[in-house]
């Protein structure tokens, strides 16, 4: 992209081959539109709801909880209720609570994931609808902003929304102020000028005092400017691209990596503890008598195995596993992150 902020207004106009009093011709506009495209953000289909829901269960700790809930459900299904009519209902209560927590966690996660789509919609809402543009020597007072191309000469006045990234060429008032807090985070309107203020082609946004960015507003003053970046090449377009790239990233965040590592370690620990608890009670469901004259060798004809007692102690091990798993941890973490994001949005720290 041409670094318009690093050159004088005359050099910028010469680079785009445009007369500020005449503007671009219709033929030149069509030629440049073929090269640069329309002045609009890229549109991608939203992620389907079912895929967002499935993504919430792609977590080690959640998978461990699903496994525990499945085992608890199977044991509750096989358990005999006896004379108590509420016994079966109580047996299904534990896996039901786990599933309910996971469903709530998935709902909060889907709501949080949808914030990225909301952020993209917010960026689109910040874009202007029409602009005042010089074309073929005439001022078009309400040209749709998507029709702009690099090199178009636009007029900006107080209250206008900047239609694209533009390089100021001439100020009509003594002071021109721009409201660009949504882009740079500056809490007050900043002064702009038509002079080249940054010699380096690579400088921070705040240093580009001769550039007004698409989506920002004119707080006071009026000026003439030339469009130097449109669509996805604008600063707002770069933000949208970064949001989409972050949403499509395959690599997990450091927090998710730590949670996955914690879940795997916890799953292994719980597995071995449950196996140990079940084996420690082996004398309750497995017994035999030793051979005459031996203190250790069993008499295989006397080996007795109780399936009911083995199942009972297996249930005890599963109950221990379910109790050791922090069922509420995924929901608590997701909720805290969502509430934190909402607080930041309310304070305008993020879009």
Short mmCIF file of C-alpha atoms in Angstrom, two decimals:
data_model
loop_
_atom_site.label_atom_id
_atom_site.label_comp_id
_atom_site.label_asym_id
_atom_site.label_seq_id
_atom_site.Cartn_x
_atom_site.Cartn_y
_atom_site.Cartn_z
CA UNK A 1 0.00 0.00 0.00
CA UNK A 2 1.20 3.47 -0.88
CA UNK A 3 2.42 5.33 2.30
CA UNK A 4 0.48 8.54 1.67
CA UNK A 5 1.28 9.88 5.15
CA UNK A 6 5.00 9.98 4.33
CA UNK A 7 4.57 12.27 1.28
CA UNK A 8 3.31 15.78 0.69
CA UNK A 9 -0.20 16.42 -0.59
CA UNK A 10 1.14 17.30 -4.05
CA UNK A 11 3.11 14.06 -4.24
CA UNK A 12 0.07 12.04 -3.18
CA UNK A 13 -2.14 13.66 -5.84
CA UNK A 14 0.55 13.06 -8.43
CA UNK A 15 0.88 9.42 -7.37
CA UNK A 16 -2.86 8.83 -7.83
CA UNK A 17 -2.89 10.96 -11.00
CA UNK A 18 -5.86 13.05 -9.93
CA UNK A 19 -6.76 16.74 -10.05
CA UNK A 20 -8.39 17.80 -6.74
CA UNK A 21 -10.65 20.28 -8.59
CA UNK A 22 -11.85 17.72 -11.12
CA UNK A 23 -11.66 14.30 -9.52
CA UNK A 24 -11.48 10.99 -11.35
CA UNK A 25 -13.25 10.31 -14.61
CA UNK A 26 -15.81 7.53 -14.84
CA UNK A 27 -13.51 5.52 -17.12
CA UNK A 28 -10.66 5.79 -14.62
CA UNK A 29 -12.99 4.78 -11.78
CA UNK A 30 -13.98 1.58 -13.61
CA UNK A 31 -10.35 0.78 -14.29
CA UNK A 32 -9.37 1.22 -10.67
CA UNK A 33 -12.38 -0.73 -9.42
CA UNK A 34 -11.20 -3.70 -11.43
CA UNK A 35 -7.83 -3.36 -9.72
CA UNK A 36 -8.90 -2.61 -6.12
CA UNK A 37 -12.48 -3.87 -5.95
CA UNK A 38 -15.33 -2.26 -4.07
CA UNK A 39 -14.87 -0.30 -0.88
CA UNK A 40 -16.41 -2.89 1.44
CA UNK A 41 -15.39 -5.57 3.89
CA UNK A 42 -15.23 -9.21 2.91
CA UNK A 43 -18.34 -11.21 3.70
CA UNK A 44 -17.99 -14.76 4.99
CA UNK A 45 -20.84 -17.10 5.95
CA UNK A 46 -21.30 -17.30 9.72
CA UNK A 47 -20.29 -20.45 11.58
CA UNK A 48 -23.31 -22.79 11.88
CA UNK A 49 -24.84 -23.08 15.33
CA UNK A 50 -24.35 -26.85 15.48
CA UNK A 51 -20.60 -26.43 14.85
CA UNK A 52 -20.33 -23.83 17.61
CA UNK A 53 -22.07 -26.24 19.99
CA UNK A 54 -19.74 -29.13 19.08
CA UNK A 55 -16.70 -26.91 19.59
CA UNK A 56 -17.68 -26.41 23.23
CA UNK A 57 -17.26 -30.16 23.86
CA UNK A 58 -13.79 -30.31 22.28
CA UNK A 59 -12.10 -30.02 25.66
CA UNK A 60 -10.27 -32.65 27.71
CA UNK A 61 -12.01 -31.84 30.99
CA UNK A 62 -15.42 -31.78 29.31
CA UNK A 63 -14.73 -35.15 27.67
CA UNK A 64 -13.80 -36.61 31.07
CA UNK A 65 -17.08 -35.27 32.48
CA UNK A 66 -19.02 -36.79 29.57
CA UNK A 67 -17.35 -40.15 30.21
CA UNK A 68 -18.18 -39.97 33.92
CA UNK A 69 -21.78 -39.02 33.13
CA UNK A 70 -22.08 -41.92 30.67
CA UNK A 71 -20.76 -44.46 33.19
CA UNK A 72 -23.03 -43.05 35.92
CA UNK A 73 -26.01 -43.23 33.58
CA UNK A 74 -25.23 -46.85 32.64
CA UNK A 75 -24.88 -47.89 36.29
CA UNK A 76 -28.10 -46.06 37.20
CA UNK A 77 -29.90 -47.85 34.37
CA UNK A 78 -28.69 -51.25 35.56
CA UNK A 79 -29.34 -50.54 39.23
CA UNK A 80 -32.29 -52.30 40.81
CA UNK A 81 -34.72 -49.92 42.44
CA UNK A 82 -36.19 -52.45 44.87
CA UNK A 83 -39.28 -51.35 46.80
CA UNK A 84 -38.35 -47.65 46.77
CA UNK A 85 -40.08 -45.97 43.76
CA UNK A 86 -37.78 -42.93 44.01
CA UNK A 87 -34.56 -44.94 44.04
CA UNK A 88 -34.20 -44.96 40.24
CA UNK A 89 -34.89 -41.23 40.09
CA UNK A 90 -32.14 -40.56 42.64
CA UNK A 91 -29.78 -42.82 40.67
CA UNK A 92 -30.27 -40.70 37.53
CA UNK A 93 -29.88 -37.41 39.41
CA UNK A 94 -26.07 -37.45 39.46
CA UNK A 95 -25.50 -37.96 35.70
CA UNK A 96 -28.37 -35.55 35.03
CA UNK A 97 -26.68 -32.79 37.02
CA UNK A 98 -23.39 -33.33 35.15
CA UNK A 99 -25.13 -33.17 31.76
CA UNK A 100 -27.03 -30.03 32.83
CA UNK A 101 -23.77 -28.31 33.81
CA UNK A 102 -22.17 -29.24 30.48
CA UNK A 103 -25.20 -27.93 28.56
CA UNK A 104 -25.07 -24.63 30.44
CA UNK A 105 -21.32 -24.40 29.80
CA UNK A 106 -21.90 -25.01 26.08
CA UNK A 107 -24.61 -22.32 25.98
CA UNK A 108 -22.32 -19.75 27.59
CA UNK A 109 -19.48 -20.78 25.27
CA UNK A 110 -21.66 -20.37 22.16
CA UNK A 111 -22.73 -16.92 23.37
CA UNK A 112 -19.09 -15.96 23.88
CA UNK A 113 -18.05 -17.28 20.46
CA UNK A 114 -20.80 -15.23 18.83
CA UNK A 115 -19.14 -12.07 20.18
CA UNK A 116 -16.60 -12.30 17.34
CA UNK A 117 -19.40 -12.14 14.76
CA UNK A 118 -20.93 -9.25 16.70
CA UNK A 119 -17.59 -7.44 16.58
CA UNK A 120 -17.49 -7.78 12.80
CA UNK A 121 -21.04 -6.47 12.53
CA UNK A 122 -20.03 -3.53 14.75
CA UNK A 123 -17.21 -2.72 12.35
CA UNK A 124 -19.64 -2.72 9.43
CA UNK A 125 -22.02 -0.41 11.29
CA UNK A 126 -19.18 2.07 11.78
CA UNK A 127 -18.76 2.44 8.02
CA UNK A 128 -20.33 5.43 6.29
CA UNK A 129 -23.18 4.98 3.82
CA UNK A 130 -22.51 7.88 1.43
CA UNK A 131 -19.77 10.40 0.71
CA UNK A 132 -19.28 13.74 -1.07
CA UNK A 133 -16.96 12.97 -4.00
CA UNK A 134 -15.61 14.90 -6.99
CA UNK A 135 -16.25 13.00 -10.23
CA UNK A 136 -15.68 14.42 -13.73
CA UNK A 137 -15.51 17.97 -12.39
CA UNK A 138 -18.80 17.75 -10.47
CA UNK A 139 -19.42 17.20 -6.76
CA UNK A 140 -21.55 14.13 -6.15
CA UNK A 141 -23.18 14.81 -2.79
CA UNK A 142 -24.37 11.29 -1.93
CA UNK A 143 -22.22 8.69 -3.67
CA UNK A 144 -22.48 5.22 -2.06
CA UNK A 145 -19.26 4.59 -0.17
CA UNK A 146 -18.78 1.16 -1.70
CA UNK A 147 -18.26 2.91 -5.05
CA UNK A 148 -15.10 4.71 -3.86
CA UNK A 149 -11.71 3.81 -5.29
CA UNK A 150 -8.16 4.94 -4.41
CA UNK A 151 -7.60 8.39 -5.90
CA UNK A 152 -11.14 9.66 -5.36
CA UNK A 153 -11.26 13.24 -4.01
CA UNK A 154 -13.73 13.56 -1.11
CA UNK A 155 -15.05 16.48 0.93
CA UNK A 156 -15.31 16.08 4.71
CA UNK A 157 -17.39 18.24 7.07
CA UNK A 158 -18.29 18.28 10.74
CA UNK A 159 -20.37 15.26 11.67
CA UNK A 160 -19.37 13.19 8.63
CA UNK A 161 -18.27 9.61 8.91
CA UNK A 162 -15.01 9.06 7.01
CA UNK A 163 -15.83 6.68 4.09
CA UNK A 164 -12.32 5.17 3.68
CA UNK A 165 -8.72 5.82 4.69
CA UNK A 166 -8.00 9.26 3.22
CA UNK A 167 -4.97 11.56 3.00
CA UNK A 168 -5.81 15.19 3.77
CA UNK A 169 -4.77 17.55 0.98
CA UNK A 170 -6.30 20.87 2.08
CA UNK A 171 -8.01 22.16 5.22
CA UNK A 172 -10.95 24.57 4.80
CA UNK A 173 -10.94 25.54 8.49
CA UNK A 174 -8.21 26.57 10.89
CA UNK A 175 -8.67 23.41 12.97
CA UNK A 176 -9.76 19.93 11.96
CA UNK A 177 -10.44 17.38 14.66
CA UNK A 178 -11.15 13.68 14.25
CA UNK A 179 -12.89 11.29 16.66
CA UNK A 180 -10.92 8.04 16.26
CA UNK A 181 -11.20 6.48 19.73
CA UNK A 182 -12.75 3.30 18.31
CA UNK A 183 -9.56 2.71 16.34
CA UNK A 184 -6.73 4.09 18.47
CA UNK A 185 -8.31 4.29 21.93
CA UNK A 186 -7.69 8.04 22.26
CA UNK A 187 -10.30 9.45 24.62
CA UNK A 188 -10.48 12.92 23.00
CA UNK A 189 -10.70 14.19 19.45
CA UNK A 190 -7.28 14.69 17.83
CA UNK A 191 -6.10 17.48 15.56
CA UNK A 192 -5.34 16.73 11.93
CA UNK A 193 -3.27 18.58 9.35
CA UNK A 194 -2.48 18.34 5.64
CA UNK A 195 1.31 18.33 6.12
CA UNK A 196 3.38 15.17 5.86
CA UNK A 197 4.35 14.49 9.47
CA UNK A 198 5.85 11.00 9.31
CA UNK A 199 8.93 10.37 7.20
CA UNK A 200 8.89 6.63 7.81
CA UNK A 201 6.54 4.42 5.81
CA UNK A 202 6.06 2.26 8.90
CA UNK A 203 4.73 4.36 11.78
CA UNK A 204 2.02 4.02 14.39
CA UNK A 205 -1.53 5.17 13.78
CA UNK A 206 -1.34 8.10 16.19
CA UNK A 207 1.59 9.55 14.25
CA UNK A 208 -0.40 9.69 11.00
CA UNK A 209 -1.83 13.14 11.65
CA UNK A 210 -2.43 13.82 7.95
CA UNK A 211 -4.58 10.69 7.55
CA UNK A 212 -8.20 10.17 8.53
CA UNK A 213 -9.29 6.56 8.89
CA UNK A 214 -12.42 4.95 7.54
CA UNK A 215 -15.13 4.52 10.17
CA UNK A 216 -13.93 7.43 12.30
CA UNK A 217 -15.79 10.74 12.53
CA UNK A 218 -15.11 14.39 11.84
CA UNK A 219 -15.53 16.12 15.22
CA UNK A 220 -15.07 19.65 13.87
CA UNK A 221 -13.81 21.39 10.76
CA UNK A 222 -13.86 20.59 7.05
CA UNK A 223 -11.26 19.51 4.52
CA UNK A 224 -10.56 17.99 1.13
CA UNK A 225 -8.86 14.58 1.03
CA UNK A 226 -7.87 11.89 -1.43
CA UNK A 227 -8.71 8.23 -0.83
CA UNK A 228 -5.57 6.11 -0.50
CA UNK A 229 -6.97 2.82 0.86
CA UNK A 230 -10.35 1.11 0.54
CA UNK A 231 -12.09 -2.03 1.75
CA UNK A 232 -9.88 -4.60 3.42
CA UNK A 233 -6.80 -2.41 2.89
CA UNK A 234 -8.05 0.17 5.40
CA UNK A 235 -7.12 0.05 9.07
CA UNK A 236 -10.63 -1.14 9.93
CA UNK A 237 -10.30 -3.81 7.26
CA UNK A 238 -7.05 -4.99 8.81
CA UNK A 239 -8.82 -5.30 12.17
CA UNK A 240 -11.55 -7.40 10.57
CA UNK A 241 -8.95 -9.66 8.95
CA UNK A 242 -7.20 -10.12 12.30
CA UNK A 243 -10.50 -11.00 13.99
CA UNK A 244 -11.27 -13.63 11.37
CA UNK A 245 -7.74 -15.05 11.52
CA UNK A 246 -7.94 -15.26 15.31
CA UNK A 247 -11.33 -17.01 15.10
CA UNK A 248 -9.98 -19.51 12.54
CA UNK A 249 -6.76 -20.22 14.42
CA UNK A 250 -6.15 -23.92 15.04
CA UNK A 251 -3.69 -23.31 17.86
CA UNK A 252 -5.23 -23.07 21.31
CA UNK A 253 -4.81 -20.10 23.58
CA UNK A 254 -2.34 -20.43 26.49
CA UNK A 255 -5.27 -20.65 28.92
CA UNK A 256 -6.90 -23.50 26.98
CA UNK A 257 -3.56 -25.30 26.73
CA UNK A 258 -3.15 -25.10 30.51
CA UNK A 259 -6.71 -26.31 31.06
CA UNK A 260 -6.21 -29.24 28.67
CA UNK A 261 -2.97 -30.17 30.42
CA UNK A 262 -4.73 -29.94 33.78
CA UNK A 263 -7.62 -32.06 32.51
CA UNK A 264 -5.32 -34.78 31.16
CA UNK A 265 -3.30 -34.91 34.38
CA UNK A 266 -6.48 -34.96 36.47
CA UNK A 267 -8.00 -37.71 34.31
CA UNK A 268 -4.93 -39.92 34.69
CA UNK A 269 -4.79 -39.33 38.44
CA UNK A 270 -8.49 -40.09 38.91
CA UNK A 271 -8.22 -43.23 36.78
CA UNK A 272 -5.38 -44.68 38.85
CA UNK A 273 -7.00 -43.71 42.15
CA UNK A 274 -10.27 -45.38 41.11
CA UNK A 275 -8.47 -48.54 40.02
CA UNK A 276 -6.58 -48.54 43.31
CA UNK A 277 -9.78 -48.09 45.33
CA UNK A 278 -11.45 -50.96 43.48
CA UNK A 279 -8.43 -53.28 43.87
CA UNK A 280 -7.98 -52.43 47.55
CA UNK A 281 -11.43 -53.92 48.21
CA UNK A 282 -10.78 -57.12 46.27
CA UNK A 283 -11.21 -59.27 49.38
CA UNK A 284 -14.88 -58.26 49.50
CA UNK A 285 -15.73 -59.82 46.12
CA UNK A 286 -12.93 -62.34 45.55
CA UNK A 287 -11.94 -65.09 48.00
CA UNK A 288 -10.22 -68.48 48.04
CA UNK A 289 -8.57 -70.99 50.33
CA UNK A 290 -4.89 -71.85 50.16
CA UNK A 291 -3.63 -75.29 49.34
CA UNK A 292 -2.70 -77.57 52.21
CA UNK A 293 0.87 -76.92 53.28
CA UNK A 294 1.10 -73.57 51.42
CA UNK A 295 0.55 -70.08 52.76
CA UNK A 296 0.10 -68.38 49.38
CA UNK A 297 -0.88 -70.78 46.58
CA UNK A 298 -4.68 -70.77 46.11
CA UNK A 299 -6.82 -73.83 45.75
CA UNK A 300 -8.56 -73.04 42.45
CA UNK A 301 -11.51 -75.21 43.34
CA UNK A 302 -12.33 -72.90 46.26
CA UNK A 303 -12.13 -69.58 44.35
CA UNK A 304 -15.34 -67.56 44.80
CA UNK A 305 -16.18 -64.36 42.89
CA UNK A 306 -19.17 -62.16 43.74
CA UNK A 307 -20.29 -60.10 40.74
CA UNK A 308 -22.74 -58.06 42.83
CA UNK A 309 -20.05 -56.99 45.29
CA UNK A 310 -17.56 -56.31 42.47
CA UNK A 311 -20.16 -54.10 40.79
CA UNK A 312 -20.87 -52.35 44.08
CA UNK A 313 -17.24 -51.41 44.62
CA UNK A 314 -16.96 -50.41 40.96
CA UNK A 315 -19.83 -47.99 41.62
CA UNK A 316 -17.93 -46.69 44.62
CA UNK A 317 -14.87 -46.06 42.41
CA UNK A 318 -17.01 -44.29 39.78
CA UNK A 319 -18.68 -42.17 42.48
CA UNK A 320 -15.23 -41.20 43.71
CA UNK A 321 -14.23 -40.23 40.15
CA UNK A 322 -17.34 -38.10 39.67
CA UNK A 323 -16.79 -36.43 43.04
CA UNK A 324 -13.13 -35.69 42.23
CA UNK A 325 -13.88 -34.07 38.86
CA UNK A 326 -14.59 -30.32 39.15
CA UNK A 327 -17.83 -30.31 37.14
CA UNK A 328 -18.29 -26.58 37.49
CA UNK A 329 -14.78 -25.58 36.39
CA UNK A 330 -15.49 -25.26 32.62
CA UNK A 331 -18.68 -23.31 33.28
CA UNK A 332 -16.99 -21.01 35.80
CA UNK A 333 -14.06 -20.27 33.48
CA UNK A 334 -16.28 -19.66 30.45
CA UNK A 335 -18.63 -17.44 32.46
CA UNK A 336 -15.77 -15.39 33.92
CA UNK A 337 -14.26 -14.85 30.47
CA UNK A 338 -17.62 -13.86 29.00
CA UNK A 339 -18.38 -11.43 31.83
CA UNK A 340 -14.88 -9.95 31.53
CA UNK A 341 -15.36 -9.41 27.79
CA UNK A 342 -18.72 -7.78 28.42
CA UNK A 343 -17.23 -5.42 31.01
CA UNK A 344 -14.46 -4.45 28.59
CA UNK A 345 -17.02 -3.77 25.87
CA UNK A 346 -19.09 -1.61 28.23
CA UNK A 347 -16.00 0.46 28.98
CA UNK A 348 -15.21 0.64 25.24
CA UNK A 349 -11.89 -1.13 25.70
CA UNK A 350 -12.90 -3.42 22.82
CA UNK A 351 -15.28 -3.04 19.90
#
